[in-house]
Amino acid sequence: MTLRNKAVIVGVGESDIGRLPHMTGLGLNAQAARRALADAGLKHTDVDGLLTAYSFTEPYFMLGSVLAEYLGISPKYGGSLVVGGASPTAMLHHAAQAVSTGAAEVVLVCAGENRATGMSRDDAVSALSAVGHPYFEAPYGIGIPSLYAMVATAYMERYGTKREEMAAVSVTFRDNALKHPNAQMKTPLTLDEVIASKPISDPLCMYDCCLISDAGGAFVVTTPERAKDLPGREVYLAGIGEAHTHEHLTSAPSLTEFGAEISGRTAYGMAGLGPEDMDLAMLYDCFSIVPIIEMEELGLAPRGEGGARFAEGQARIGGRLPVNTHGGMLSHAHAGAVGGLMAIVEAVRQLRGEAGERQTQGASAALVHGEGGVMSSHCTAILTAEAR
């Protein structure tokens, strides 16, 4: 079943961001939800669907039900979806299916947690070790940065991606974040600073790795018909696709070929659009190598040329194809699943023309890509300013 033009995003919101010891994970979700509903011109009592992801700081068994309880709503459609960083885009997929089939009329999608102040460094390392296979990876002490470093090394060897090009990703997104009033990082960053920063797992250094934040984000999905009664400007879901190739890296079919190509092909086909039609892209950027791989798998650059697009400034605001105009997870915010959700928030603001000095002029189509695990789960969405 095609979902083209059957669902729209009518409201977006993000919480305060940074180190917020006075805020709980549920509180961050609530703050973002309240702002998204206000943006949509809706009340919490209008919500009959609720989707959320997961939380390491508040690991409730039924997080979706707990959040509904916390927000004071009783949805007839809801749950928690866990496919890592791809969860927010996948939740958009589920929300669109819900409203298009009548399972719900107004679906609120939330994610976020107080990961910067709500857990210690040791707790974070312990929680994130769950990504490694319990028999074949975790016993050897490998962590998420090392798993992505393996991917980076293999990709650099096969396609010629340069270390300086990866550093250019971090610099580009930092420059973009400086134009966002709510971004966590507020100081400029240079190529030399990225390359000279603390080594984490060769070839990745500290500034090649995403932030740790307290943050929450939310968006509201409904039908185009319901949106007619609302004051704001809706953004259409034109196409969406998923691909789940593995969970653990030891089971990955390849260290250089992943599922973004598959999910992207599905999304483009549903939307009736191609890579050449995209005005901007929001690419998952947990590590600096990842948006380069995604750009190439999604057809936004030829294989082996994605890094050069960043190094040449083509991904900057005002460039040939702006990427992560809010600063991404490397410079805007990252707290579990909310990192990917902020990409949807930014894409909606861009397509509405509400991004201020970050604005991509004439933006009418945006690609959002979420990735979870270690290049494991992929979901690509294409959003448009008008129905096509």
mmCIF file of N, CA and C in Angstrom, residues 77-157:
data_model
loop_
_atom_site.group_PDB
_atom_site.id
_atom_site.type_symbol
_atom_site.label_atom_id
_atom_site.label_comp_id
_atom_site.label_asym_id
_atom_site.label_seq_id
_atom_site.Cartn_x
_atom_site.Cartn_y
_atom_site.Cartn_z
ATOM 1 N N TYR A 77 -4.295 3.897 20.036
ATOM 2 C CA TYR A 77 -3.220 3.315 19.246
ATOM 3 C C TYR A 77 -1.915 3.752 19.879
ATOM 4 N N GLY A 78 -1.007 2.809 20.134
ATOM 5 C CA GLY A 78 0.236 3.239 20.763
ATOM 6 C C GLY A 78 1.216 2.111 20.969
ATOM 7 N N GLY A 79 2.410 2.491 21.442
ATOM 8 C CA GLY A 79 3.432 1.515 21.733
ATOM 9 C C GLY A 79 4.814 2.125 21.693
ATOM 10 N N SER A 80 5.818 1.265 21.920
ATOM 11 C CA SER A 80 7.216 1.666 21.875
ATOM 12 C C SER A 80 7.898 0.892 20.753
ATOM 13 N N LEU A 81 8.676 1.579 19.953
ATOM 14 C CA LEU A 81 9.345 0.957 18.816
ATOM 15 C C LEU A 81 10.849 1.078 19.021
ATOM 16 N N VAL A 82 11.566 -0.022 18.887
ATOM 17 C CA VAL A 82 12.994 -0.014 19.159
ATOM 18 C C VAL A 82 13.756 -0.601 17.975
ATOM 19 N N VAL A 83 14.246 0.266 17.112
ATOM 20 C CA VAL A 83 15.196 -0.116 16.067
ATOM 21 C C VAL A 83 16.345 0.892 16.085
ATOM 22 N N GLY A 84 16.815 1.188 17.299
ATOM 23 C CA GLY A 84 17.927 2.101 17.469
ATOM 24 C C GLY A 84 17.623 3.485 16.931
ATOM 25 N N GLY A 85 18.631 4.084 16.309
ATOM 26 C CA GLY A 85 18.481 5.436 15.792
ATOM 27 C C GLY A 85 17.505 5.560 14.643
ATOM 28 N N ALA A 86 17.117 4.435 14.055
ATOM 29 C CA ALA A 86 16.106 4.464 12.987
ATOM 30 C C ALA A 86 14.694 4.541 13.549
ATOM 31 N N SER A 87 14.557 4.451 14.873
ATOM 32 C CA SER A 87 13.228 4.403 15.487
ATOM 33 C C SER A 87 12.335 5.590 15.128
ATOM 34 N N PRO A 88 12.814 6.849 15.184
ATOM 35 C CA PRO A 88 11.913 7.966 14.885
ATOM 36 C C PRO A 88 11.368 7.932 13.459
ATOM 37 N N THR A 89 12.207 7.625 12.488
ATOM 38 C CA THR A 89 11.727 7.568 11.101
ATOM 39 C C THR A 89 10.786 6.395 10.918
ATOM 40 N N ALA A 90 11.110 5.265 11.561
ATOM 41 C CA ALA A 90 10.210 4.117 11.513
ATOM 42 C C ALA A 90 8.886 4.427 12.213
ATOM 43 N N MET A 91 8.940 5.212 13.301
ATOM 44 C CA MET A 91 7.700 5.614 13.968
ATOM 45 C C MET A 91 6.855 6.499 13.064
ATOM 46 N N LEU A 92 7.506 7.333 12.263
ATOM 47 C CA LEU A 92 6.768 8.112 11.264
ATOM 48 C C LEU A 92 6.046 7.170 10.306
ATOM 49 N N HIS A 93 6.728 6.104 9.910
ATOM 50 C CA HIS A 93 6.129 5.090 9.033
ATOM 51 C C HIS A 93 4.883 4.497 9.683
ATOM 52 N N HIS A 94 4.998 4.074 10.942
ATOM 53 C CA HIS A 94 3.875 3.478 11.657
ATOM 54 C C HIS A 94 2.750 4.489 11.861
ATOM 55 N N ALA A 95 3.098 5.722 12.199
ATOM 56 C CA ALA A 95 2.074 6.750 12.406
ATOM 57 C C ALA A 95 1.306 7.018 11.126
ATOM 58 N N ALA A 96 2.018 7.057 10.007
ATOM 59 C CA ALA A 96 1.355 7.285 8.721
ATOM 60 C C ALA A 96 0.402 6.143 8.389
ATOM 61 N N GLN A 97 0.835 4.918 8.665
ATOM 62 C CA GLN A 97 -0.051 3.776 8.453
ATOM 63 C C GLN A 97 -1.281 3.865 9.339
ATOM 64 N N ALA A 98 -1.094 4.307 10.579
ATOM 65 C CA ALA A 98 -2.214 4.396 11.515
ATOM 66 C C ALA A 98 -3.255 5.401 11.056
ATOM 67 N N VAL A 99 -2.824 6.596 10.683
ATOM 68 C CA VAL A 99 -3.814 7.617 10.300
ATOM 69 C C VAL A 99 -4.437 7.314 8.947
ATOM 70 N N SER A 100 -3.681 6.693 8.066
ATOM 71 C CA SER A 100 -4.221 6.404 6.735
ATOM 72 C C SER A 100 -5.227 5.264 6.749
ATOM 73 N N THR A 101 -5.151 4.400 7.760
ATOM 74 C CA THR A 101 -6.092 3.277 7.865
ATOM 75 C C THR A 101 -7.213 3.535 8.861
ATOM 76 N N GLY A 102 -7.152 4.652 9.561
ATOM 77 C CA GLY A 102 -8.183 4.975 10.535
ATOM 78 C C GLY A 102 -7.952 4.402 11.910
ATOM 79 N N ALA A 103 -6.791 3.789 12.132
ATOM 80 C CA ALA A 103 -6.480 3.273 13.466
ATOM 81 C C ALA A 103 -6.342 4.397 14.481
ATOM 82 N N ALA A 104 -5.973 5.576 14.010
ATOM 83 C CA ALA A 104 -5.899 6.773 14.851
ATOM 84 C C ALA A 104 -6.066 7.983 13.951
ATOM 85 N N GLU A 105 -6.400 9.112 14.552
ATOM 86 C CA GLU A 105 -6.577 10.342 13.770
ATOM 87 C C GLU A 105 -5.424 11.308 13.982
ATOM 88 N N VAL A 106 -4.941 11.398 15.216
ATOM 89 C CA VAL A 106 -3.837 12.295 15.559
ATOM 90 C C VAL A 106 -2.811 11.493 16.353
ATOM 91 N N VAL A 107 -1.637 11.276 15.769
ATOM 92 C CA VAL A 107 -0.601 10.483 16.428
ATOM 93 C C VAL A 107 0.545 11.398 16.849
ATOM 94 N N LEU A 108 0.860 11.348 18.137
ATOM 95 C CA LEU A 108 1.990 12.074 18.689
ATOM 96 C C LEU A 108 3.183 11.121 18.767
ATOM 97 N N VAL A 109 4.319 11.543 18.236
ATOM 98 C CA VAL A 109 5.540 10.742 18.246
ATOM 99 C C VAL A 109 6.579 11.469 19.096
ATOM 100 N N CYS A 110 7.118 10.786 20.105
ATOM 101 C CA CYS A 110 8.069 11.402 21.031
ATOM 102 C C CYS A 110 9.307 10.532 21.208
ATOM 103 N N ALA A 111 10.412 11.162 21.516
ATOM 104 C CA ALA A 111 11.625 10.443 21.911
ATOM 105 C C ALA A 111 12.496 11.394 22.717
ATOM 106 N N GLY A 112 13.357 10.817 23.551
ATOM 107 C CA GLY A 112 14.295 11.642 24.295
ATOM 108 C C GLY A 112 14.577 11.093 25.675
ATOM 109 N N GLU A 113 15.664 11.549 26.245
ATOM 110 C CA GLU A 113 16.042 11.160 27.590
ATOM 111 C C GLU A 113 17.116 12.105 28.120
ATOM 112 N N ASN A 114 17.352 12.040 29.413
ATOM 113 C CA ASN A 114 18.366 12.887 30.042
ATOM 114 C C ASN A 114 19.676 12.107 30.146
ATOM 115 N N ARG A 115 20.235 11.780 28.989
ATOM 116 C CA ARG A 115 21.406 10.912 28.958
ATOM 117 C C ARG A 115 22.670 11.622 29.449
ATOM 118 N N ALA A 116 22.727 12.932 29.353
ATOM 119 C CA ALA A 116 23.927 13.653 29.798
ATOM 120 C C ALA A 116 24.032 13.700 31.319
ATOM 121 N N THR A 117 22.906 13.886 32.011
ATOM 122 C CA THR A 117 22.953 14.038 33.468
ATOM 123 C C THR A 117 22.272 12.895 34.206
ATOM 124 N N GLY A 118 21.568 12.021 33.498
ATOM 125 C CA GLY A 118 20.797 10.976 34.150
ATOM 126 C C GLY A 118 21.503 9.652 34.296
ATOM 127 N N MET A 119 22.735 9.560 33.774
ATOM 128 C CA MET A 119 23.475 8.317 33.927
ATOM 129 C C MET A 119 24.968 8.613 33.963
ATOM 130 N N SER A 120 25.700 7.800 34.686
ATOM 131 C CA SER A 120 27.142 7.977 34.781
ATOM 132 C C SER A 120 27.820 7.439 33.526
ATOM 133 N N ARG A 121 29.108 7.735 33.381
ATOM 134 C CA ARG A 121 29.862 7.220 32.248
ATOM 135 C C ARG A 121 29.895 5.690 32.274
ATOM 136 N N ASP A 122 30.086 5.121 33.459
ATOM 137 C CA ASP A 122 30.106 3.659 33.574
ATOM 138 C C ASP A 122 28.753 3.062 33.204
ATOM 139 N N ASP A 123 27.684 3.725 33.634
ATOM 140 C CA ASP A 123 26.343 3.238 33.290
ATOM 141 C C ASP A 123 26.125 3.293 31.783
ATOM 142 N N ALA A 124 26.615 4.360 31.160
ATOM 143 C CA ALA A 124 26.447 4.501 29.716
ATOM 144 C C ALA A 124 27.193 3.401 28.976
ATOM 145 N N VAL A 125 28.422 3.147 29.375
ATOM 146 C CA VAL A 125 29.203 2.096 28.723
ATOM 147 C C VAL A 125 28.509 0.748 28.889
ATOM 148 N N SER A 126 27.994 0.484 30.079
ATOM 149 C CA SER A 126 27.307 -0.780 30.341
ATOM 150 C C SER A 126 26.043 -0.916 29.504
ATOM 151 N N ALA A 127 25.254 0.165 29.424
ATOM 152 C CA ALA A 127 23.999 0.110 28.667
ATOM 153 C C ALA A 127 24.259 -0.076 27.181
ATOM 154 N N LEU A 128 25.240 0.633 26.664
ATOM 155 C CA LEU A 128 25.510 0.582 25.231
ATOM 156 C C LEU A 128 26.223 -0.699 24.818
ATOM 157 N N SER A 129 26.766 -1.439 25.786
ATOM 158 C CA SER A 129 27.406 -2.702 25.443
ATOM 159 C C SER A 129 26.391 -3.710 24.940
ATOM 160 N N ALA A 130 25.098 -3.439 25.173
ATOM 161 C CA ALA A 130 24.052 -4.338 24.694
ATOM 162 C C ALA A 130 24.012 -4.407 23.175
ATOM 163 N N VAL A 131 24.603 -3.428 22.498
ATOM 164 C CA VAL A 131 24.634 -3.443 21.039
ATOM 165 C C VAL A 131 25.514 -4.584 20.526
ATOM 166 N N GLY A 132 26.559 -4.925 21.278
ATOM 167 C CA GLY A 132 27.444 -6.004 20.865
ATOM 168 C C GLY A 132 26.812 -7.369 21.100
ATOM 169 N N HIS A 133 27.102 -8.325 20.226
ATOM 170 C CA HIS A 133 26.558 -9.668 20.382
ATOM 171 C C HIS A 133 27.031 -10.252 21.718
ATOM 172 N N PRO A 134 26.118 -10.778 22.538
ATOM 173 C CA PRO A 134 26.502 -11.222 23.884
ATOM 174 C C PRO A 134 27.496 -12.380 23.902
ATOM 175 N N TYR A 135 27.586 -13.143 22.796
ATOM 176 C CA TYR A 135 28.506 -14.276 22.743
ATOM 177 C C TYR A 135 29.746 -14.004 21.904
ATOM 178 N N PHE A 136 29.570 -13.275 20.821
ATOM 179 C CA PHE A 136 30.643 -13.161 19.841
ATOM 180 C C PHE A 136 31.301 -11.783 19.761
ATOM 181 N N GLU A 137 30.750 -10.788 20.451
ATOM 182 C CA GLU A 137 31.325 -9.443 20.401
ATOM 183 C C GLU A 137 31.589 -8.882 21.799
ATOM 184 N N ALA A 138 30.551 -8.811 22.630
ATOM 185 C CA ALA A 138 30.681 -8.190 23.953
ATOM 186 C C ALA A 138 31.785 -8.801 24.823
ATOM 187 N N PRO A 139 31.981 -10.133 24.833
ATOM 188 C CA PRO A 139 33.036 -10.680 25.699
ATOM 189 C C PRO A 139 34.435 -10.189 25.376
ATOM 190 N N TYR A 140 34.621 -9.651 24.177
ATOM 191 C CA TYR A 140 35.947 -9.188 23.766
ATOM 192 C C TYR A 140 36.140 -7.693 24.007
ATOM 193 N N GLY A 141 35.147 -7.071 24.640
ATOM 194 C CA GLY A 141 35.290 -5.686 25.063
ATOM 195 C C GLY A 141 35.066 -4.646 23.993
ATOM 196 N N ILE A 142 34.524 -5.033 22.863
ATOM 197 C CA ILE A 142 34.323 -4.060 21.788
ATOM 198 C C ILE A 142 33.140 -3.153 22.129
ATOM 199 N N GLY A 143 33.268 -1.876 21.778
ATOM 200 C CA GLY A 143 32.207 -0.911 22.020
ATOM 201 C C GLY A 143 31.688 -0.333 20.715
ATOM 202 N N ILE A 144 30.674 0.490 20.811
ATOM 203 C CA ILE A 144 30.065 1.064 19.608
ATOM 204 C C ILE A 144 31.075 1.865 18.769
ATOM 205 N N PRO A 145 31.901 2.736 19.375
ATOM 206 C CA PRO A 145 32.874 3.447 18.529
ATOM 207 C C PRO A 145 33.796 2.507 17.755
ATOM 208 N N SER A 146 34.214 1.418 18.377
ATOM 209 C CA SER A 146 35.112 0.489 17.691
ATOM 210 C C SER A 146 34.407 -0.245 16.557
ATOM 211 N N LEU A 147 33.139 -0.555 16.749
ATOM 212 C CA LEU A 147 32.386 -1.202 15.680
ATOM 213 C C LEU A 147 32.249 -0.269 14.472
ATOM 214 N N TYR A 148 31.940 1.006 14.739
ATOM 215 C CA TYR A 148 31.851 1.967 13.633
ATOM 216 C C TYR A 148 33.232 2.269 13.047
ATOM 217 N N ALA A 149 34.273 2.190 13.872
ATOM 218 C CA ALA A 149 35.630 2.383 13.355
ATOM 219 C C ALA A 149 35.998 1.280 12.367
ATOM 220 N N MET A 150 35.528 0.057 12.625
ATOM 221 C CA MET A 150 35.750 -1.030 11.674
ATOM 222 C C MET A 150 35.086 -0.720 10.339
ATOM 223 N N VAL A 151 33.852 -0.213 10.418
ATOM 224 C CA VAL A 151 33.138 0.175 9.199
ATOM 225 C C VAL A 151 33.900 1.283 8.470
ATOM 226 N N ALA A 152 34.347 2.289 9.228
ATOM 227 C CA ALA A 152 35.079 3.405 8.616
ATOM 228 C C ALA A 152 36.343 2.924 7.921
ATOM 229 N N THR A 153 37.104 2.063 8.580
ATOM 230 C CA THR A 153 38.352 1.561 7.998
ATOM 231 C C THR A 153 38.093 0.786 6.714
ATOM 232 N N ALA A 154 37.074 -0.074 6.749
ATOM 233 C CA ALA A 154 36.747 -0.857 5.558
ATOM 234 C C ALA A 154 36.280 0.042 4.416
ATOM 235 N N TYR A 155 35.470 1.054 4.756
ATOM 236 C CA TYR A 155 34.935 1.943 3.715
ATOM 237 C C TYR A 155 36.042 2.792 3.109
ATOM 238 N N MET A 156 36.929 3.299 3.947
ATOM 239 C CA MET A 156 38.055 4.093 3.460
ATOM 240 C C MET A 156 38.934 3.261 2.524
ATOM 241 N N GLU A 157 39.139 2.015 2.878
ATOM 242 C CA GLU A 157 39.970 1.136 2.055
ATOM 243 C C GLU A 157 39.315 0.848 0.712
#
